[in-house]
Every structure is written in structure tokens, then in C-alpha cells.
Amino acid sequence: MFVNALRDQNAGAIVKIAHTEDNLTVDPLTVLRCDDRVLRCPPLLDVTLRILSAYLQASRTFLSLHIQTNPVAMTGTNQSMTDFEREELKNALIAAQESAVVQILLETCLPKPNESNTGCLLSNLREVQCIVCSHVHQMFISDPNLAKLVHFQGYPSELIAVTVTSIPSMHICLDFIPELLSQPQTEKQVFAVQLTSHLCLQYALPKSLGIAKLAINVLSTLLTVLSHEMRPDFYIACLPSLIRISKAFPPLHEEIHSLLTRLGRICSSHMSSMDTLTSSETSHRLTEGDVECHQLAHIKKNVTLNNKYYDLYYEIHKTFSEIVR
């Protein structure tokens, strides 16, 4: 009754169908398909999360009983292999459900357009973040592999500071950050560097120092690995993390300075060469008067990329200033 009462009344025909116990057991995420106002009312959110936990547990029990009461009619080695595969599928479904729950709850911690995230400790948003982070902490403690799955999936970088400071079990992320840094996707590498920097501020431990050194080494290696098109966006996203790492571990200043110096030289060289190339191409083609559409697009692309390198160069100087302050 509680879940049915909190449904979004603007959902149209879906509202007319009442949820049953069986529906919620098979799909616990239904509990979170509620009115948006519930997610900004701390007392109701607390009750909703308790109900959600109950149905997640009920779903796990239901899936286990389903496997036991519906055996596969096979014998010999194939039977054990089939049972193993079914168990793996059950565990994968449970992990997918729980990771989806965590992702949805983390999204509720983001401020809405009409909310100002001023860091006030007495706002509804801050209270909701505390309730959500406490719930996620319990889920991570119950299954540490869930924390790894959620962070490999990723979530908005604006929430990293919230999760690291408000979820006490986030220190377990230090165990798998090296694996996250080694992923081929640049988005995951950026996320790993940002997560490392916040963890270093929160847990200034020898293990964190080792992870921070690894992150700096990865950034140094990627200087020559990334294409010149990808380099500006990647390092602009990572530079604020270097400031946090330097604050947490001052002995790493020298390594960070070396990285920034190399990056600055690459930027300066690229900007000089691109300025010369763009100006010569433009003057030559304008003189001939035959600037075709694809040629003009090429020039605009070079100018846009060069502007990104100017932005990166500015961010490098800003990072230097913050570190030596």
C-alpha cells in the first residue's frame, strides 16, 4: 500500500495498475518509481529505502528458491555445469539490480536546477545525501564487489566528493583503482584519477600515496600515448585532481611539477605549430580564392583544437599557482 501510495500521479495509465507483492519481489526497482517529491522528503525517503532493502532481500531469496524448485533435467557432468551457470546468472542478475539501485540513488544526490548546492548542512538536499550515502555504505559493506562494479560503471564526477566524504566504506576503492586506471577508455581513466585525488584527501595513508604515485605515472605515460585531439579535454579534466593530490601529499610536488612542465612544453609546441600552419593555410587559400567547404571545415577544426590547447595552457598555469601557493 505504501509503494502504491507514493507512485507518480503524472505517470498516466501506469498508475491505474496497482503493484502487488509478487511484482515488487520480482522487480525491487519498482519501489524507486515513485513521485520525485519523495526523493526530497528525508522521512519518506528513509522509509522507502527500508522497504527497498526488504524487497531486494526478498528478490534474492525468490531467485534462490526458483533455482532449487526448478532443477534442470540432466545428469552427469552437464548437470553440475548447468547448475553452476544458473548460479552465475542469478548472481549477475542480483548484481545488476543492486548496482542499478546504487546508480539511481546517487543520481538523487545531484542538485536539481531549482536547488542551490551551497553546502548548507540544514538543507533537504544535504539530508537526502546523508541518508542515501548511509544506505549505499551498508550495501557496500554487505557486498564489497558491488562497490567495484558501481565504480567501473562510473557516475557523475560531481558526486565523487560527496561519496568519498559521506560513505565510510569508500576506502575499499583503493584496492581496485590500479585496475581502473589500466582501462582503455579515457573516461574511466579520468574518473579513476579524480577518485584517487579525493581518496587521498580523505585517507592520507601510505597505500593512498602509492596509488597517487601510480596515477601521476599514468598521466605522464599518456602524454605520449594520447592523440593531440584527445589530449586537451583529458588533461583539463585531470588537472584539478593534481592540486588535491599535492595538498594530501606534499612530497609528490616534484613529480607533479615535472608532469606539468612536460605538459606545458607540449602545449606550447603544439600552439606554435598550429598557429603557423593555420595562418599559412588560410592566407594561401584566401589568396587563391578557392576555399572549398571541406577546406574551411578543416581550418575551423584546427582553430577549435588550438583554442582548446590555449585553455589547457591556462589551466596548467592556474594549477602551478594553486600548488605553489
PDB file of C-alpha atoms in Angstrom:
ATOM      1  CA  MET A   1       0.000   0.000   0.000  1.00  0.00           C
ATOM      2  CA  PHE A   2       2.830   2.388   0.864  1.00  0.00           C
ATOM      3  CA  VAL A   3       4.545   1.828  -2.511  1.00  0.00           C
ATOM      4  CA  ASN A   4       1.275   2.298  -4.394  1.00  0.00           C
ATOM      5  CA  ALA A   5       0.505   5.479  -2.463  1.00  0.00           C
ATOM      6  CA  LEU A   6       3.835   7.094  -3.395  1.00  0.00           C
ATOM      7  CA  ARG A   7       3.622   6.472  -7.139  1.00  0.00           C
ATOM      8  CA  ASP A   8       3.961   9.395  -9.517  1.00  0.00           C
ATOM      9  CA  GLN A   9       0.434  10.594 -10.243  1.00  0.00           C
ATOM     10  CA  ASN A  10       1.603  12.046 -13.567  1.00  0.00           C
ATOM     11  CA  ALA A  11       2.613   8.649 -14.927  1.00  0.00           C
ATOM     12  CA  GLY A  12      -0.675   8.189 -16.791  1.00  0.00           C
ATOM     13  CA  ALA A  13      -2.177   4.749 -17.279  1.00  0.00           C
ATOM     14  CA  ILE A  14       0.602   3.035 -15.336  1.00  0.00           C
ATOM     15  CA  VAL A  15      -0.794   4.466 -12.108  1.00  0.00           C
ATOM     16  CA  LYS A  16      -4.064   2.583 -12.571  1.00  0.00           C
ATOM     17  CA  ILE A  17      -2.281  -0.766 -12.179  1.00  0.00           C
ATOM     18  CA  ALA A  18      -1.595  -1.452  -8.512  1.00  0.00           C
ATOM     19  CA  HIS A  19       1.690  -3.112  -7.625  1.00  0.00           C
ATOM     20  CA  THR A  20       1.447  -6.478  -5.918  1.00  0.00           C
ATOM     21  CA  GLU A  21       3.805  -8.271  -3.565  1.00  0.00           C
ATOM     22  CA  ASP A  22       4.906 -10.558  -6.381  1.00  0.00           C
ATOM     23  CA  ASN A  23       5.645  -7.606  -8.695  1.00  0.00           C
ATOM     24  CA  LEU A  24       7.870  -5.970  -6.096  1.00  0.00           C
ATOM     25  CA  THR A  25       9.659  -9.241  -5.317  1.00  0.00           C
ATOM     26  CA  VAL A  26      10.453  -9.913  -8.965  1.00  0.00           C
ATOM     27  CA  ASP A  27      11.433  -6.285  -9.678  1.00  0.00           C
ATOM     28  CA  PRO A  28      12.502  -4.411  -6.493  1.00  0.00           C
ATOM     29  CA  LEU A  29      13.407  -1.334  -8.559  1.00  0.00           C
ATOM     30  CA  THR A  30       9.686  -0.667  -8.800  1.00  0.00           C
ATOM     31  CA  VAL A  31       9.933   0.813  -5.305  1.00  0.00           C
ATOM     32  CA  LEU A  32      12.019   3.679  -6.693  1.00  0.00           C
ATOM     33  CA  ARG A  33       9.459   4.507  -9.401  1.00  0.00           C
ATOM     34  CA  CYS A  34       7.846   6.964  -7.054  1.00  0.00           C
ATOM     35  CA  ASP A  35       6.946  10.626  -7.069  1.00  0.00           C
ATOM     36  CA  ASP A  36      10.050  12.839  -7.322  1.00  0.00           C
ATOM     37  CA  ARG A  37       8.978  14.678  -4.191  1.00  0.00           C
ATOM     38  CA  VAL A  38       9.540  11.503  -2.159  1.00  0.00           C
ATOM     39  CA  LEU A  39      13.231  11.676  -3.035  1.00  0.00           C
ATOM     40  CA  ARG A  40      13.430  15.155  -1.498  1.00  0.00           C
ATOM     41  CA  CYS A  41      11.497  14.329   1.675  1.00  0.00           C
ATOM     42  CA  PRO A  42      14.024  12.762   4.107  1.00  0.00           C
ATOM     43  CA  PRO A  43      11.485  10.942   6.369  1.00  0.00           C
ATOM     44  CA  LEU A  44       9.681   9.369   3.392  1.00  0.00           C
ATOM     45  CA  LEU A  45      12.963   8.533   1.672  1.00  0.00           C
ATOM     46  CA  ASP A  46      14.199   6.749   4.794  1.00  0.00           C
ATOM     47  CA  VAL A  47      11.068   4.577   4.915  1.00  0.00           C
ATOM     48  CA  THR A  48      11.257   3.949   1.154  1.00  0.00           C
ATOM     49  CA  LEU A  49      14.853   2.709   1.428  1.00  0.00           C
ATOM     50  CA  ARG A  50      13.917   0.330   4.231  1.00  0.00           C
ATOM     51  CA  ILE A  51      11.170  -1.110   2.050  1.00  0.00           C
ATOM     52  CA  LEU A  52      13.595  -1.307  -0.871  1.00  0.00           C
ATOM     53  CA  SER A  53      16.090  -3.276   1.246  1.00  0.00           C
ATOM     54  CA  ALA A  54      13.361  -5.721   2.259  1.00  0.00           C
ATOM     55  CA  TYR A  55      12.335  -6.373  -1.342  1.00  0.00           C
ATOM     56  CA  LEU A  56      15.941  -6.719  -2.515  1.00  0.00           C
ATOM     57  CA  GLN A  57      16.410  -9.438   0.089  1.00  0.00           C
ATOM     58  CA  ALA A  58      13.087 -10.999  -0.912  1.00  0.00           C
ATOM     59  CA  SER A  59      14.206 -11.000  -4.543  1.00  0.00           C
ATOM     60  CA  ARG A  60      17.463 -12.774  -3.676  1.00  0.00           C
ATOM     61  CA  THR A  61      15.538 -15.412  -1.727  1.00  0.00           C
ATOM     62  CA  PHE A  62      12.993 -15.792  -4.534  1.00  0.00           C
ATOM     63  CA  LEU A  63      15.714 -16.382  -7.128  1.00  0.00           C
ATOM     64  CA  SER A  64      17.468 -18.962  -4.937  1.00  0.00           C
ATOM     65  CA  LEU A  65      14.212 -20.850  -4.315  1.00  0.00           C
ATOM     66  CA  HIS A  66      13.373 -20.690  -8.011  1.00  0.00           C
ATOM     67  CA  ILE A  67      16.643 -22.455  -8.884  1.00  0.00           C
ATOM     68  CA  GLN A  68      16.094 -25.084  -6.208  1.00  0.00           C
ATOM     69  CA  THR A  69      12.478 -25.829  -7.110  1.00  0.00           C
ATOM     70  CA  ASN A  70      13.105 -25.871 -10.874  1.00  0.00           C
ATOM     71  CA  PRO A  71      16.076 -28.198 -11.420  1.00  0.00           C
ATOM     72  CA  VAL A  72      17.358 -28.919 -14.904  1.00  0.00           C
ATOM     73  CA  ALA A  73      16.525 -32.443 -16.046  1.00  0.00           C
ATOM     74  CA  MET A  74      20.082 -33.513 -16.911  1.00  0.00           C
ATOM     75  CA  THR A  75      22.580 -35.951 -15.422  1.00  0.00           C
ATOM     76  CA  GLY A  76      26.324 -36.318 -15.080  1.00  0.00           C
ATOM     77  CA  THR A  77      28.842 -33.569 -15.643  1.00  0.00           C
ATOM     78  CA  ASN A  78      26.444 -31.445 -17.662  1.00  0.00           C
ATOM     79  CA  GLN A  79      24.169 -31.186 -14.624  1.00  0.00           C
ATOM     80  CA  SER A  80      26.842 -29.601 -12.413  1.00  0.00           C
ATOM     81  CA  MET A  81      27.932 -27.294 -15.211  1.00  0.00           C
ATOM     82  CA  THR A  82      24.367 -26.207 -15.828  1.00  0.00           C
ATOM     83  CA  ASP A  83      23.765 -25.601 -12.128  1.00  0.00           C
ATOM     84  CA  PHE A  84      26.929 -23.534 -12.000  1.00  0.00           C
ATOM     85  CA  GLU A  85      25.840 -21.443 -14.967  1.00  0.00           C
ATOM     86  CA  ARG A  86      22.403 -20.873 -13.444  1.00  0.00           C
ATOM     87  CA  GLU A  87      24.016 -19.766 -10.194  1.00  0.00           C
ATOM     88  CA  GLU A  88      26.242 -17.367 -12.121  1.00  0.00           C
ATOM     89  CA  LEU A  89      23.236 -15.933 -13.932  1.00  0.00           C
ATOM     90  CA  LYS A  90      21.420 -15.478 -10.634  1.00  0.00           C
ATOM     91  CA  ASN A  91      24.398 -13.657  -9.131  1.00  0.00           C
ATOM     92  CA  ALA A  92      24.710 -11.474 -12.251  1.00  0.00           C
ATOM     93  CA  LEU A  93      21.021 -10.524 -12.015  1.00  0.00           C
ATOM     94  CA  ILE A  94      21.343  -9.659  -8.331  1.00  0.00           C
ATOM     95  CA  ALA A  95      24.458  -7.561  -9.028  1.00  0.00           C
ATOM     96  CA  ALA A  96      22.663  -5.759 -11.870  1.00  0.00           C
ATOM     97  CA  GLN A  97      19.689  -4.984  -9.609  1.00  0.00           C
ATOM     98  CA  GLU A  98      21.804  -3.695  -6.754  1.00  0.00           C
ATOM     99  CA  SER A  99      24.131  -1.641  -8.956  1.00  0.00           C
ATOM    100  CA  ALA A 100      21.075  -0.073 -10.622  1.00  0.00           C
ATOM    101  CA  VAL A 101      19.727   0.804  -7.169  1.00  0.00           C
ATOM    102  CA  VAL A 102      23.015   2.479  -6.226  1.00  0.00           C
ATOM    103  CA  GLN A 103      23.171   4.416  -9.504  1.00  0.00           C
ATOM    104  CA  ILE A 104      19.583   5.663  -9.125  1.00  0.00           C
ATOM    105  CA  LEU A 105      20.176   6.686  -5.514  1.00  0.00           C
ATOM    106  CA  LEU A 106      23.400   8.502  -6.390  1.00  0.00           C
ATOM    107  CA  GLU A 107      21.578  10.452  -9.093  1.00  0.00           C
ATOM    108  CA  THR A 108      19.112  11.668  -6.473  1.00  0.00           C
ATOM    109  CA  CYS A 109      22.059  13.313  -4.701  1.00  0.00           C
ATOM    110  CA  LEU A 110      22.608  15.692  -7.594  1.00  0.00           C
ATOM    111  CA  PRO A 111      21.068  19.154  -7.102  1.00  0.00           C
ATOM    112  CA  LYS A 112      18.124  19.949  -9.317  1.00  0.00           C
ATOM    113  CA  PRO A 113      18.007  23.145 -11.408  1.00  0.00           C
ATOM    114  CA  ASN A 114      15.866  24.877  -8.785  1.00  0.00           C
ATOM    115  CA  GLU A 115      18.204  23.862  -5.958  1.00  0.00           C
ATOM    116  CA  SER A 116      21.426  25.585  -4.974  1.00  0.00           C
ATOM    117  CA  ASN A 117      24.168  23.247  -3.787  1.00  0.00           C
ATOM    118  CA  THR A 118      25.733  25.692  -1.317  1.00  0.00           C
ATOM    119  CA  GLY A 119      26.953  23.010   1.076  1.00  0.00           C
ATOM    120  CA  CYS A 120      24.499  24.069   3.772  1.00  0.00           C
ATOM    121  CA  LEU A 121      24.159  21.320   6.379  1.00  0.00           C
ATOM    122  CA  LEU A 122      20.490  22.148   7.040  1.00  0.00           C
ATOM    123  CA  SER A 123      19.128  21.734   3.509  1.00  0.00           C
ATOM    124  CA  ASN A 124      16.879  18.918   2.320  1.00  0.00           C
ATOM    125  CA  LEU A 125      19.450  18.039  -0.345  1.00  0.00           C
ATOM    126  CA  ARG A 126      22.198  17.543   2.221  1.00  0.00           C
ATOM    127  CA  GLU A 127      19.949  15.413   4.435  1.00  0.00           C
ATOM    128  CA  VAL A 128      18.949  13.293   1.437  1.00  0.00           C
ATOM    129  CA  GLN A 129      22.625  12.832   0.550  1.00  0.00           C
ATOM    130  CA  CYS A 130      23.367  11.637   4.084  1.00  0.00           C
ATOM    131  CA  ILE A 131      20.500   9.129   4.025  1.00  0.00           C
ATOM    132  CA  VAL A 132      21.458   7.819   0.585  1.00  0.00           C
ATOM    133  CA  CYS A 133      25.167   7.538   1.431  1.00  0.00           C
ATOM    134  CA  SER A 134      24.381   5.693   4.655  1.00  0.00           C
ATOM    135  CA  HIS A 135      22.249   3.220   2.712  1.00  0.00           C
ATOM    136  CA  VAL A 136      24.892   2.762  -0.007  1.00  0.00           C
ATOM    137  CA  HIS A 137      27.512   2.220   2.704  1.00  0.00           C
ATOM    138  CA  GLN A 138      25.505  -0.693   4.098  1.00  0.00           C
ATOM    139  CA  MET A 139      25.206  -2.172   0.606  1.00  0.00           C
ATOM    140  CA  PHE A 140      28.963  -1.863   0.025  1.00  0.00           C
ATOM    141  CA  ILE A 141      29.698  -3.496   3.375  1.00  0.00           C
ATOM    142  CA  SER A 142      27.354  -6.388   2.578  1.00  0.00           C
ATOM    143  CA  ASP A 143      28.981  -6.929  -0.825  1.00  0.00           C
ATOM    144  CA  PRO A 144      32.354  -5.212  -1.473  1.00  0.00           C
ATOM    145  CA  ASN A 145      32.225  -6.391  -5.099  1.00  0.00           C
ATOM    146  CA  LEU A 146      29.245  -4.088  -5.564  1.00  0.00           C
ATOM    147  CA  ALA A 147      31.483  -1.072  -4.880  1.00  0.00           C
ATOM    148  CA  LYS A 148      33.864  -2.228  -7.613  1.00  0.00           C
ATOM    149  CA  LEU A 149      31.025  -2.753 -10.088  1.00  0.00           C
ATOM    150  CA  VAL A 150      29.490   0.671  -9.416  1.00  0.00           C
ATOM    151  CA  HIS A 151      32.804   2.492  -9.830  1.00  0.00           C
ATOM    152  CA  PHE A 152      33.687   0.632 -13.010  1.00  0.00           C
ATOM    153  CA  GLN A 153      30.292   1.710 -14.358  1.00  0.00           C
ATOM    154  CA  GLY A 154      31.057   5.254 -13.221  1.00  0.00           C
ATOM    155  CA  TYR A 155      28.822   8.068 -12.043  1.00  0.00           C
ATOM    156  CA  PRO A 156      28.844  11.895 -12.302  1.00  0.00           C
ATOM    157  CA  SER A 157      32.182  13.308 -11.167  1.00  0.00           C
ATOM    158  CA  GLU A 158      30.332  15.986  -9.154  1.00  0.00           C
ATOM    159  CA  LEU A 159      29.313  13.238  -6.732  1.00  0.00           C
ATOM    160  CA  ILE A 160      32.797  11.885  -6.025  1.00  0.00           C
ATOM    161  CA  ALA A 161      33.395  14.406  -3.220  1.00  0.00           C
ATOM    162  CA  VAL A 162      30.014  13.502  -1.698  1.00  0.00           C
ATOM    163  CA  THR A 163      30.550   9.746  -1.831  1.00  0.00           C
ATOM    164  CA  VAL A 164      34.136   9.823  -0.534  1.00  0.00           C
ATOM    165  CA  THR A 165      33.295  12.039   2.452  1.00  0.00           C
ATOM    166  CA  SER A 166      29.904  10.515   3.289  1.00  0.00           C
ATOM    167  CA  ILE A 167      30.381   6.775   2.601  1.00  0.00           C
ATOM    168  CA  PRO A 168      32.813   5.368   5.206  1.00  0.00           C
ATOM    169  CA  SER A 169      33.474   2.205   3.181  1.00  0.00           C
ATOM    170  CA  MET A 170      34.845   4.102   0.169  1.00  0.00           C
ATOM    171  CA  HIS A 171      38.386   3.256   1.274  1.00  0.00           C
ATOM    172  CA  ILE A 172      37.904  -0.177  -0.330  1.00  0.00           C
ATOM    173  CA  CYS A 173      38.144   1.583  -3.697  1.00  0.00           C
ATOM    174  CA  LEU A 174      41.905   1.839  -3.137  1.00  0.00           C
ATOM    175  CA  ASP A 175      42.093  -1.909  -3.827  1.00  0.00           C
ATOM    176  CA  PHE A 176      40.842  -1.693  -7.421  1.00  0.00           C
ATOM    177  CA  ILE A 177      41.880   1.800  -8.565  1.00  0.00           C
ATOM    178  CA  PRO A 178      45.046   0.406 -10.273  1.00  0.00           C
ATOM    179  CA  GLU A 179      42.784  -1.830 -12.374  1.00  0.00           C
ATOM    180  CA  LEU A 180      40.505   1.116 -13.125  1.00  0.00           C
ATOM    181  CA  LEU A 181      43.495   3.224 -14.214  1.00  0.00           C
ATOM    182  CA  SER A 182      44.539   0.497 -16.645  1.00  0.00           C
ATOM    183  CA  GLN A 183      41.213   0.559 -18.516  1.00  0.00           C
ATOM    184  CA  PRO A 184      41.485   1.615 -22.181  1.00  0.00           C
ATOM    185  CA  GLN A 185      38.605   4.115 -22.001  1.00  0.00           C
ATOM    186  CA  THR A 186      39.823   7.637 -21.240  1.00  0.00           C
ATOM    187  CA  GLU A 187      36.567   8.396 -19.396  1.00  0.00           C
ATOM    188  CA  LYS A 188      37.351   5.674 -16.874  1.00  0.00           C
ATOM    189  CA  GLN A 189      40.944   6.842 -16.536  1.00  0.00           C
ATOM    190  CA  VAL A 190      39.797  10.396 -15.795  1.00  0.00           C
ATOM    191  CA  PHE A 191      37.258   9.074 -13.297  1.00  0.00           C
ATOM    192  CA  ALA A 192      39.968   6.968 -11.615  1.00  0.00           C
ATOM    193  CA  VAL A 193      42.320   9.964 -11.285  1.00  0.00           C
ATOM    194  CA  GLN A 194      39.541  12.123  -9.833  1.00  0.00           C
ATOM    195  CA  LEU A 195      38.525   9.386  -7.404  1.00  0.00           C
ATOM    196  CA  THR A 196      42.160   8.901  -6.356  1.00  0.00           C
ATOM    197  CA  SER A 197      42.589  12.587  -5.567  1.00  0.00           C
ATOM    198  CA  HIS A 198      39.528  12.710  -3.304  1.00  0.00           C
ATOM    199  CA  LEU A 199      40.504   9.479  -1.558  1.00  0.00           C
ATOM    200  CA  CYS A 200      43.993  10.893  -0.923  1.00  0.00           C
ATOM    201  CA  LEU A 201      42.471  13.906   0.826  1.00  0.00           C
ATOM    202  CA  GLN A 202      40.151  11.699   2.877  1.00  0.00           C
ATOM    203  CA  TYR A 203      42.621   8.888   3.639  1.00  0.00           C
ATOM    204  CA  ALA A 204      46.196  10.180   3.699  1.00  0.00           C
ATOM    205  CA  LEU A 205      47.677   6.694   4.134  1.00  0.00           C
ATOM    206  CA  PRO A 206      50.794   5.015   2.714  1.00  0.00           C
ATOM    207  CA  LYS A 207      48.542   2.976   0.434  1.00  0.00           C
ATOM    208  CA  SER A 208      46.948   6.167  -0.857  1.00  0.00           C
ATOM    209  CA  LEU A 209      50.413   7.606  -1.515  1.00  0.00           C
ATOM    210  CA  GLY A 210      51.283   4.594  -3.658  1.00  0.00           C
ATOM    211  CA  ILE A 211      48.051   4.926  -5.641  1.00  0.00           C
ATOM    212  CA  ALA A 212      48.688   8.666  -6.113  1.00  0.00           C
ATOM    213  CA  LYS A 213      52.173   7.945  -7.500  1.00  0.00           C
ATOM    214  CA  LEU A 214      50.654   5.402  -9.869  1.00  0.00           C
ATOM    215  CA  ALA A 215      48.078   7.948 -11.077  1.00  0.00           C
ATOM    216  CA  ILE A 216      50.819  10.521 -11.760  1.00  0.00           C
ATOM    217  CA  ASN A 217      52.859   7.912 -13.645  1.00  0.00           C
ATOM    218  CA  VAL A 218      49.807   7.022 -15.747  1.00  0.00           C
ATOM    219  CA  LEU A 219      49.252  10.695 -16.594  1.00  0.00           C
ATOM    220  CA  SER A 220      52.910  11.026 -17.546  1.00  0.00           C
ATOM    221  CA  THR A 221      52.736   7.960 -19.782  1.00  0.00           C
ATOM    222  CA  LEU A 222      49.575   9.170 -21.510  1.00  0.00           C
ATOM    223  CA  LEU A 223      51.342  12.382 -22.562  1.00  0.00           C
ATOM    224  CA  THR A 224      52.877  10.483 -25.456  1.00  0.00           C
ATOM    225  CA  VAL A 225      50.078   7.954 -25.933  1.00  0.00           C
ATOM    226  CA  LEU A 226      47.021  10.169 -26.366  1.00  0.00           C
ATOM    227  CA  SER A 227      46.354  11.764 -29.726  1.00  0.00           C
ATOM    228  CA  HIS A 228      46.667  15.528 -29.958  1.00  0.00           C
ATOM    229  CA  GLU A 229      42.878  15.776 -30.379  1.00  0.00           C
ATOM    230  CA  MET A 230      42.152  13.930 -27.119  1.00  0.00           C
ATOM    231  CA  ARG A 231      44.902  15.489 -25.008  1.00  0.00           C
ATOM    232  CA  PRO A 232      43.322  18.875 -24.084  1.00  0.00           C
ATOM    233  CA  ASP A 233      39.976  17.571 -22.787  1.00  0.00           C
ATOM    234  CA  PHE A 234      41.658  14.722 -20.925  1.00  0.00           C
ATOM    235  CA  TYR A 235      44.186  16.832 -19.014  1.00  0.00           C
ATOM    236  CA  ILE A 236      41.817  19.743 -18.362  1.00  0.00           C
ATOM    237  CA  ALA A 237      39.615  17.231 -16.513  1.00  0.00           C
ATOM    238  CA  CYS A 238      42.592  15.801 -14.585  1.00  0.00           C
ATOM    239  CA  LEU A 239      44.467  18.967 -13.540  1.00  0.00           C
ATOM    240  CA  PRO A 240      42.239  19.795 -10.514  1.00  0.00           C
ATOM    241  CA  SER A 241      42.983  16.296  -9.216  1.00  0.00           C
ATOM    242  CA  LEU A 242      46.709  17.085  -9.180  1.00  0.00           C
ATOM    243  CA  ILE A 243      46.008  20.044  -6.875  1.00  0.00           C
ATOM    244  CA  ARG A 244      44.180  17.766  -4.421  1.00  0.00           C
ATOM    245  CA  ILE A 245      46.945  15.155  -4.557  1.00  0.00           C
ATOM    246  CA  SER A 246      49.600  17.807  -3.892  1.00  0.00           C
ATOM    247  CA  LYS A 247      47.651  19.021  -0.853  1.00  0.00           C
ATOM    248  CA  ALA A 248      47.335  15.499   0.520  1.00  0.00           C
ATOM    249  CA  PHE A 249      50.957  14.511  -0.193  1.00  0.00           C
ATOM    250  CA  PRO A 250      53.413  17.461  -0.439  1.00  0.00           C
ATOM    251  CA  PRO A 251      56.352  15.080  -1.164  1.00  0.00           C
ATOM    252  CA  LEU A 252      54.786  14.498  -4.602  1.00  0.00           C
ATOM    253  CA  HIS A 253      55.205  18.167  -5.598  1.00  0.00           C
ATOM    254  CA  GLU A 254      58.359  17.439  -7.584  1.00  0.00           C
ATOM    255  CA  GLU A 255      56.729  14.704  -9.661  1.00  0.00           C
ATOM    256  CA  ILE A 256      53.660  16.868 -10.287  1.00  0.00           C
ATOM    257  CA  HIS A 257      55.849  19.826 -11.283  1.00  0.00           C
ATOM    258  CA  SER A 258      57.713  17.613 -13.735  1.00  0.00           C
ATOM    259  CA  LEU A 259      54.446  16.399 -15.259  1.00  0.00           C
ATOM    260  CA  LEU A 260      53.066  19.936 -15.591  1.00  0.00           C
ATOM    261  CA  THR A 261      56.320  21.171 -17.134  1.00  0.00           C
ATOM    262  CA  ARG A 262      56.265  18.438 -19.780  1.00  0.00           C
ATOM    263  CA  LEU A 263      52.594  19.070 -20.491  1.00  0.00           C
ATOM    264  CA  GLY A 264      53.205  22.811 -20.759  1.00  0.00           C
ATOM    265  CA  ARG A 265      56.019  22.292 -23.258  1.00  0.00           C
ATOM    266  CA  ILE A 266      53.823  20.042 -25.388  1.00  0.00           C
ATOM    267  CA  CYS A 267      51.068  22.680 -25.321  1.00  0.00           C
ATOM    268  CA  SER A 268      53.433  25.484 -26.233  1.00  0.00           C
ATOM    269  CA  SER A 269      54.929  23.497 -29.103  1.00  0.00           C
ATOM    270  CA  HIS A 270      51.521  22.494 -30.438  1.00  0.00           C
ATOM    271  CA  MET A 271      50.128  26.030 -30.245  1.00  0.00           C
ATOM    272  CA  SER A 272      53.118  27.476 -32.067  1.00  0.00           C
ATOM    273  CA  SER A 273      52.996  24.924 -34.853  1.00  0.00           C
ATOM    274  CA  MET A 274      49.208  25.155 -35.215  1.00  0.00           C
ATOM    275  CA  ASP A 275      49.283  28.968 -35.332  1.00  0.00           C
ATOM    276  CA  THR A 276      51.878  28.895 -38.094  1.00  0.00           C
ATOM    277  CA  LEU A 277      50.107  26.160 -40.057  1.00  0.00           C
ATOM    278  CA  THR A 278      46.641  27.699 -39.766  1.00  0.00           C
ATOM    279  CA  SER A 279      47.781  31.187 -40.744  1.00  0.00           C
ATOM    280  CA  SER A 280      49.749  29.927 -43.749  1.00  0.00           C
ATOM    281  CA  GLU A 281      46.903  27.704 -44.969  1.00  0.00           C
ATOM    282  CA  THR A 282      44.349  30.481 -44.559  1.00  0.00           C
ATOM    283  CA  SER A 283      46.416  33.153 -46.317  1.00  0.00           C
ATOM    284  CA  HIS A 284      47.341  30.784 -49.155  1.00  0.00           C
ATOM    285  CA  ARG A 285      43.768  29.679 -49.809  1.00  0.00           C
ATOM    286  CA  LEU A 286      42.317  33.145 -49.441  1.00  0.00           C
ATOM    287  CA  THR A 287      44.885  34.415 -51.928  1.00  0.00           C
ATOM    288  CA  GLU A 288      43.877  31.765 -54.423  1.00  0.00           C
ATOM    289  CA  GLY A 289      40.211  32.440 -53.658  1.00  0.00           C
ATOM    290  CA  ASP A 290      39.185  28.799 -53.826  1.00  0.00           C
ATOM    291  CA  VAL A 291      38.390  27.884 -50.227  1.00  0.00           C
ATOM    292  CA  GLU A 292      36.147  24.861 -50.515  1.00  0.00           C
ATOM    293  CA  CYS A 293      33.709  23.729 -47.827  1.00  0.00           C
ATOM    294  CA  HIS A 294      35.839  20.829 -46.639  1.00  0.00           C
ATOM    295  CA  GLN A 295      38.932  23.058 -46.536  1.00  0.00           C
ATOM    296  CA  LEU A 296      37.091  25.663 -44.492  1.00  0.00           C
ATOM    297  CA  ALA A 297      35.883  22.969 -42.111  1.00  0.00           C
ATOM    298  CA  HIS A 298      39.470  21.756 -41.731  1.00  0.00           C
ATOM    299  CA  ILE A 299      40.647  25.253 -40.836  1.00  0.00           C
ATOM    300  CA  LYS A 300      37.836  25.703 -38.319  1.00  0.00           C
ATOM    301  CA  LYS A 301      38.694  22.341 -36.752  1.00  0.00           C
ATOM    302  CA  ASN A 302      42.324  23.387 -36.347  1.00  0.00           C
ATOM    303  CA  VAL A 303      41.298  26.717 -34.808  1.00  0.00           C
ATOM    304  CA  THR A 304      38.929  24.989 -32.363  1.00  0.00           C
ATOM    305  CA  LEU A 305      41.594  22.493 -31.355  1.00  0.00           C
ATOM    306  CA  ASN A 306      44.132  25.273 -30.914  1.00  0.00           C
ATOM    307  CA  ASN A 307      41.712  27.137 -28.652  1.00  0.00           C
ATOM    308  CA  LYS A 308      41.449  24.013 -26.507  1.00  0.00           C
ATOM    309  CA  TYR A 309      45.228  23.970 -26.182  1.00  0.00           C
ATOM    310  CA  TYR A 310      45.164  27.622 -25.116  1.00  0.00           C
ATOM    311  CA  ASP A 311      42.586  26.657 -22.451  1.00  0.00           C
ATOM    312  CA  LEU A 312      44.786  23.771 -21.336  1.00  0.00           C
ATOM    313  CA  TYR A 313      47.828  26.065 -21.162  1.00  0.00           C
ATOM    314  CA  TYR A 314      45.865  28.481 -18.972  1.00  0.00           C
ATOM    315  CA  GLU A 315      44.764  25.618 -16.696  1.00  0.00           C
ATOM    316  CA  ILE A 316      48.372  24.452 -16.353  1.00  0.00           C
ATOM    317  CA  HIS A 317      49.449  27.915 -15.156  1.00  0.00           C
ATOM    318  CA  LYS A 318      46.479  28.012 -12.791  1.00  0.00           C
ATOM    319  CA  THR A 319      47.385  24.581 -11.394  1.00  0.00           C
ATOM    320  CA  PHE A 320      51.002  25.685 -10.853  1.00  0.00           C
ATOM    321  CA  SER A 321      49.778  28.745  -8.954  1.00  0.00           C
ATOM    322  CA  GLU A 322      47.489  26.666  -6.734  1.00  0.00           C
ATOM    323  CA  ILE A 323      50.218  24.155  -5.909  1.00  0.00           C
ATOM    324  CA  VAL A 324      52.975  26.651  -5.061  1.00  0.00           C
ATOM    325  CA  ARG A 325      50.628  28.909  -3.078  1.00  0.00           C
TER     326      ARG A 325
END
